[in-house]
Structure formats: C-alpha cells, structure tokens
Amino acid sequence: MKLRKEISGLHYFDRKTGFHILMDEVVLNKNEISNSPRIVSIALTNICDLKCHFCYAPKNKETLSFENLKKLTKKLDEIGVLELTFGGGEPTLYPNFIELCSWIWNNTSLGISFTTHGHKMTKEFVEPLIGNVSMVRFSIDGVEPRYSEIRGRNLSELLSKIEFVKDKIPYGINCVVSKNGIRELEKVIELAISISSENILIIPEHHNGVFQLTENDWLELDKVIEKYDSEIELLVTHEAADFIKSKTLEISNSKEFLFSHISADNQLKNNSYDKEGIKINNINEIEQYFNQINTL
C-alpha cells in the first residue's frame, strides 16, 4: 500500500483494490505533509470523435508528449500523489495510451483510472490493460433514445464493449445529469444495476462551474438517491453538497489538497473547466507549481 502524509493524517492506498485507510488520529508536523494533491487528473489529448453538447473540453488537437508524461508521472509518484485519472478529449484516442498505462503501472505506485465513451474498448484494446489500470469509468448519460441523441452512437454498441471489461477490470459509470434530466438518471441507475457496475458517479451538469439544474431537479435527485442507495453505490460530486441533503464525496479536512488538473496543453489548473492555469515548464519544479495553484 502507498502511504501519503497529509493534513488529515496517514493515508494508505491500495491501487489494485481501490481501498483507502485514513489514520486521522495521527497528527503530523507541517514539514512532513505532502505539498501535492491526492489525485491529479490529466487530459492526455483534446481529440475526441464525439460531440456531446454539454462537453466543455477544448475542441482542438492538443496532445501531451509521451516522454514528458513518463517523467511527470514518475515525479508525481515521488512527491505523494496517490491516483491519476485520465480524461480528455477521449483518452483512448491517445496514441500511446496502452503503453503509457503499462509504463506507469510498472514504474510507479500510482493508481490509474480513466473515463471513456468506451467505443474503442475492443477485446484487443482491453486485454493489454488488464492488470495495468485500477478502474475504467464509462460515460453513460442516458438510455435510448437519449444516449444516441447525445453521443451519436448506439448504447447497444457500448454495452457489448463493456462485456470485454467485466470480471477483468473494475468499472463504474459516470452520468452527467442535465436540467430536467432526473428521470433519465433513474434509467441509467437501473441499467448500471443490471450490468453489475461497481458504482455510479453522478455529475450535475454545469457551465463554467455554475450548475444548470433547477431547484426541483435537486429535490428529485435527493429522492432518487434515497431510492437506489441500498442497491448500488451512488457517488455525487462534492461541489453539489450545498444543493442536496444526500451524502456527497467526502472531504475529510476542508484544507486538504485533494485535486489538480493538467490540461492537454500542459497547464496545471485547479479543475478541468478553469480557463487559465500555470504552464509546466520544468517537471522537476512541479511541487512549486502545486504550491502556486493551491493558493489561487
């Protein structure tokens, strides 16, 4: 298990099982605490072959260097980051995706998850990833006909791809919930249960950080969570905590440095929808960049 020393105490993480242990009774000196976030999300490329209406990722061909990613992830491992989450764009369109996951898994102790539309996840694509990633997250924001309206692909095609992952790589579902879309979320939850997804991450739609859901949507979301909470693990992004009564992803200490994002144009940001960030000119100085971004 990997150990991270943080404000909350001693944090142990097993990347194979996704198991976290936090010993919060341990008080550490300030100079012992990691200056890095627990999780770093990385947009490997901005390239995507779909055009989902709510996607805020830049629409260009920016792509991170494979060699620089190896150096960067090695450094992130050394300074206490626990997990990487790959996104984009569409991460499976990154030219060296399989090779990158394998290299990181075998040369660092970082956990690896990635969020994908899933349509490239053929049997031949999945097999080299087995044992080299912690989790796959599939984006499903509605069932048919809603799914096809959003993605321009058939849901049945994706479900056939998920079969290649079942019992080989842990997987979950990410669901963006749009305005007046709570009933569609309920259908996605029922689908997730039927295909034995480990969990669902519920992401209320936002634009530049502003949620698009109505007051009634939030009330209905609480009801849906209460209805299905005993049947499947439902995760809700922490930013929604002020809008619902249901439990959201926990933050053990409000001062804890939890998350940073690296965009496909090599900028460090607080989150993926920030317009501006700090250019990473020297990977060896990444801790200094984290200190800067954490004070913004």
Coordinates of N, CA, C and O in Angstrom, one line a residue, residues 41-107:
S41 N -5.8 14.8 -12.2 CA -6.5 14.4 -13.5 C -5.6 14.9 -14.6 O -5.1 16.0 -14.6
I42 N -5.5 14.1 -15.7 CA -4.7 14.5 -16.8 C -5.5 14.4 -18.1 O -6.0 13.3 -18.4
A43 N -5.6 15.5 -18.8 CA -6.2 15.4 -20.2 C -5.1 15.0 -21.1 O -4.3 15.9 -21.5
L44 N -5.1 13.8 -21.5 CA -4.0 13.3 -22.4 C -4.0 14.0 -23.7 O -3.0 14.3 -24.3
T45 N -5.2 14.2 -24.2 CA -5.4 14.8 -25.5 C -6.8 15.5 -25.5 O -7.7 15.1 -24.8
N46 N -6.9 16.5 -26.3 CA -8.2 17.2 -26.5 C -9.0 16.5 -27.7 O -10.1 16.9 -27.9
I47 N -8.4 15.6 -28.4 CA -9.0 15.0 -29.5 C -10.2 14.1 -29.0 O -10.0 13.3 -28.1
C48 N -11.3 14.2 -29.7 CA -12.5 13.3 -29.4 C -13.3 13.1 -30.7 O -13.4 14.0 -31.5
D49 N -13.8 11.9 -30.8 CA -14.6 11.6 -32.1 C -16.1 11.7 -31.8 O -16.9 11.3 -32.7
L50 N -16.5 12.3 -30.7 CA -17.9 12.5 -30.4 C -18.1 14.0 -30.2 O -17.1 14.8 -30.0
K51 N -19.4 14.5 -30.2 CA -19.6 15.9 -30.0 C -20.8 16.1 -29.0 O -21.9 16.6 -29.3
C52 N -20.6 15.7 -27.8 CA -21.6 15.8 -26.7 C -21.9 17.2 -26.4 O -20.9 18.0 -26.2
H53 N -23.1 17.6 -26.3 CA -23.5 19.0 -26.2 C -23.0 19.7 -24.9 O -22.7 20.9 -24.9
F54 N -22.9 18.9 -23.9 CA -22.5 19.5 -22.6 C -21.0 19.5 -22.3 O -20.5 20.0 -21.3
C55 N -20.2 19.0 -23.2 CA -18.8 18.8 -23.0 C -18.1 20.2 -23.1 O -18.3 20.9 -24.1
Y56 N -17.3 20.5 -22.1 CA -16.6 21.8 -22.0 C -15.1 21.7 -22.4 O -14.4 22.7 -22.3
A57 N -14.7 20.5 -22.8 CA -13.3 20.3 -23.1 C -12.9 21.1 -24.4 O -13.8 21.2 -25.3
P58 N -11.8 21.7 -24.5 CA -11.4 22.5 -25.7 C -11.5 21.6 -26.9 O -11.2 20.4 -26.9
K59 N -11.9 22.2 -28.0 CA -12.1 21.5 -29.2 C -10.8 21.8 -30.2 O -10.9 22.6 -31.1
N60 N -9.7 21.1 -29.8 CA -8.5 21.2 -30.7 C -7.8 19.9 -30.6 O -8.2 18.9 -30.0
K61 N -6.6 19.9 -31.1 CA -5.8 18.6 -31.2 C -4.6 18.6 -30.3 O -3.7 17.8 -30.4
E62 N -4.6 19.5 -29.2 CA -3.5 19.5 -28.2 C -3.4 18.1 -27.6 O -4.4 17.4 -27.3
T63 N -2.1 17.6 -27.5 CA -1.9 16.3 -27.0 C -0.5 16.3 -26.2 O 0.4 16.9 -26.7
L64 N -0.5 15.7 -25.1 CA 0.7 15.7 -24.3 C 1.7 14.7 -24.8 O 1.4 13.7 -25.3
S65 N 3.0 15.1 -24.6 CA 4.1 14.2 -25.0 C 4.2 13.0 -24.2 O 4.2 13.0 -22.9
F66 N 4.4 11.8 -24.8 CA 4.5 10.6 -24.1 C 5.8 10.6 -23.2 O 5.7 10.1 -22.0
E67 N 6.9 11.0 -23.7 CA 8.1 11.0 -22.9 C 8.0 12.0 -21.7 O 8.4 11.6 -20.6
N68 N 7.4 13.1 -21.9 CA 7.2 14.0 -20.8 C 6.2 13.5 -19.8 O 6.3 13.7 -18.5
L69 N 5.2 12.7 -20.2 CA 4.2 12.1 -19.3 C 4.9 11.1 -18.4 O 4.6 10.9 -17.2
K70 N 5.8 10.3 -19.0 CA 6.6 9.4 -18.1 C 7.4 10.1 -17.1 O 7.3 9.7 -15.9
K71 N 8.0 11.2 -17.4 CA 8.8 11.9 -16.4 C 7.9 12.6 -15.4 O 8.2 12.6 -14.2
L72 N 6.8 13.1 -15.9 CA 5.8 13.8 -15.0 C 5.2 12.8 -14.0 O 5.2 13.1 -12.8
T73 N 4.7 11.7 -14.5 CA 4.1 10.7 -13.6 C 5.0 10.1 -12.6 O 4.7 9.9 -11.4
K74 N 6.3 9.9 -13.0 CA 7.3 9.5 -12.0 C 7.5 10.5 -10.9 O 7.6 10.1 -9.7
K75 N 7.5 11.7 -11.3 CA 7.7 12.8 -10.3 C 6.5 12.9 -9.4 O 6.6 13.1 -8.1
L76 N 5.3 12.8 -9.9 CA 4.1 12.8 -9.1 C 4.0 11.7 -8.1 O 3.6 11.9 -7.0
D77 N 4.5 10.6 -8.5 CA 4.6 9.4 -7.6 C 5.5 9.7 -6.4 O 5.2 9.5 -5.3
E78 N 6.7 10.3 -6.7 CA 7.7 10.6 -5.7 C 7.2 11.6 -4.7 O 7.6 11.5 -3.5
I79 N 6.4 12.6 -5.1 CA 6.0 13.6 -4.2 C 4.7 13.4 -3.4 O 4.2 14.3 -2.8
G80 N 4.1 12.2 -3.6 CA 3.0 11.8 -2.7 C 1.6 11.8 -3.4 O 0.6 11.5 -2.7
V81 N 1.5 12.0 -4.7 CA 0.2 11.8 -5.4 C -0.2 10.3 -5.3 O 0.7 9.4 -5.4
L82 N -1.5 10.1 -5.1 CA -1.9 8.7 -4.9 C -2.5 8.1 -6.3 O -2.2 7.0 -6.6
E83 N -3.3 8.9 -7.0 CA -4.0 8.4 -8.1 C -3.9 9.4 -9.3 O -3.9 10.6 -9.1
L84 N -4.0 8.8 -10.5 CA -4.1 9.6 -11.7 C -5.5 9.2 -12.3 O -5.9 8.0 -12.3
T85 N -6.2 10.2 -12.9 CA -7.4 9.9 -13.6 C -7.2 10.5 -15.0 O -6.9 11.7 -15.1
F86 N -7.3 9.7 -16.0 CA -7.1 10.2 -17.4 C -8.4 10.5 -18.1 O -9.4 9.8 -18.0
G87 N -8.4 11.6 -18.7 CA -9.5 12.1 -19.5 C -9.1 12.8 -20.8 O -8.0 12.5 -21.3
G88 N -9.9 13.7 -21.2 CA -9.6 14.4 -22.5 C -10.5 15.5 -22.7 O -11.0 16.1 -21.8
G89 N -11.0 15.6 -24.0 CA -10.9 14.6 -25.0 C -11.3 13.2 -24.7 O -11.9 12.9 -23.6
E90 N -10.9 12.3 -25.6 CA -11.2 10.9 -25.3 C -9.8 10.2 -25.1 O -9.0 10.1 -26.1
P91 N -9.5 9.7 -23.9 CA -8.2 9.2 -23.6 C -7.8 8.0 -24.4 O -6.6 7.8 -24.7
T92 N -8.7 7.2 -24.8 CA -8.3 6.0 -25.6 C -7.9 6.4 -27.0 O -7.4 5.5 -27.7
L93 N -8.0 7.6 -27.4 CA -7.5 8.1 -28.7 C -6.1 8.6 -28.6 O -5.5 8.9 -29.6
Y94 N -5.6 8.6 -27.4 CA -4.2 9.0 -27.2 C -3.3 7.9 -27.8 O -3.5 6.7 -27.6
P95 N -2.3 8.3 -28.7 CA -1.6 7.3 -29.5 C -0.9 6.2 -28.7 O -0.8 5.1 -29.1
N96 N -0.4 6.6 -27.5 CA 0.4 5.7 -26.7 C -0.3 5.2 -25.4 O 0.3 4.9 -24.4
F97 N -1.7 5.2 -25.5 CA -2.5 5.0 -24.3 C -2.1 3.7 -23.6 O -1.8 3.7 -22.4
I98 N -2.1 2.6 -24.2 CA -1.9 1.3 -23.6 C -0.4 1.2 -23.1 O -0.2 0.8 -22.0
E99 N 0.5 1.7 -23.9 CA 1.9 1.7 -23.5 C 2.1 2.6 -22.2 O 2.9 2.3 -21.3
L100 N 1.4 3.8 -22.2 CA 1.5 4.7 -21.1 C 1.0 4.1 -19.8 O 1.7 4.1 -18.8
C101 N -0.2 3.4 -19.8 CA -0.7 2.8 -18.6 C 0.2 1.7 -18.1 O 0.5 1.6 -16.9
S102 N 0.7 0.9 -19.0 CA 1.7 -0.2 -18.7 C 2.9 0.4 -18.0 O 3.4 -0.1 -17.0
W103 N 3.5 1.4 -18.6 CA 4.7 2.0 -18.1 C 4.5 2.6 -16.7 O 5.3 2.3 -15.8
I104 N 3.4 3.3 -16.5 CA 3.1 3.9 -15.2 C 2.9 2.8 -14.1 O 3.4 2.9 -13.0
W105 N 2.2 1.8 -14.5 CA 1.8 0.8 -13.5 C 3.1 0.0 -13.1 O 3.2 -0.4 -11.9
N106 N 4.0 -0.1 -14.0 CA 5.2 -0.9 -13.7 C 6.4 -0.1 -13.2 O 7.4 -0.7 -12.7
N107 N 6.3 1.2 -13.3 CA 7.4 2.1 -12.8 C 7.0 3.1 -11.7 O 7.9 3.8 -11.3

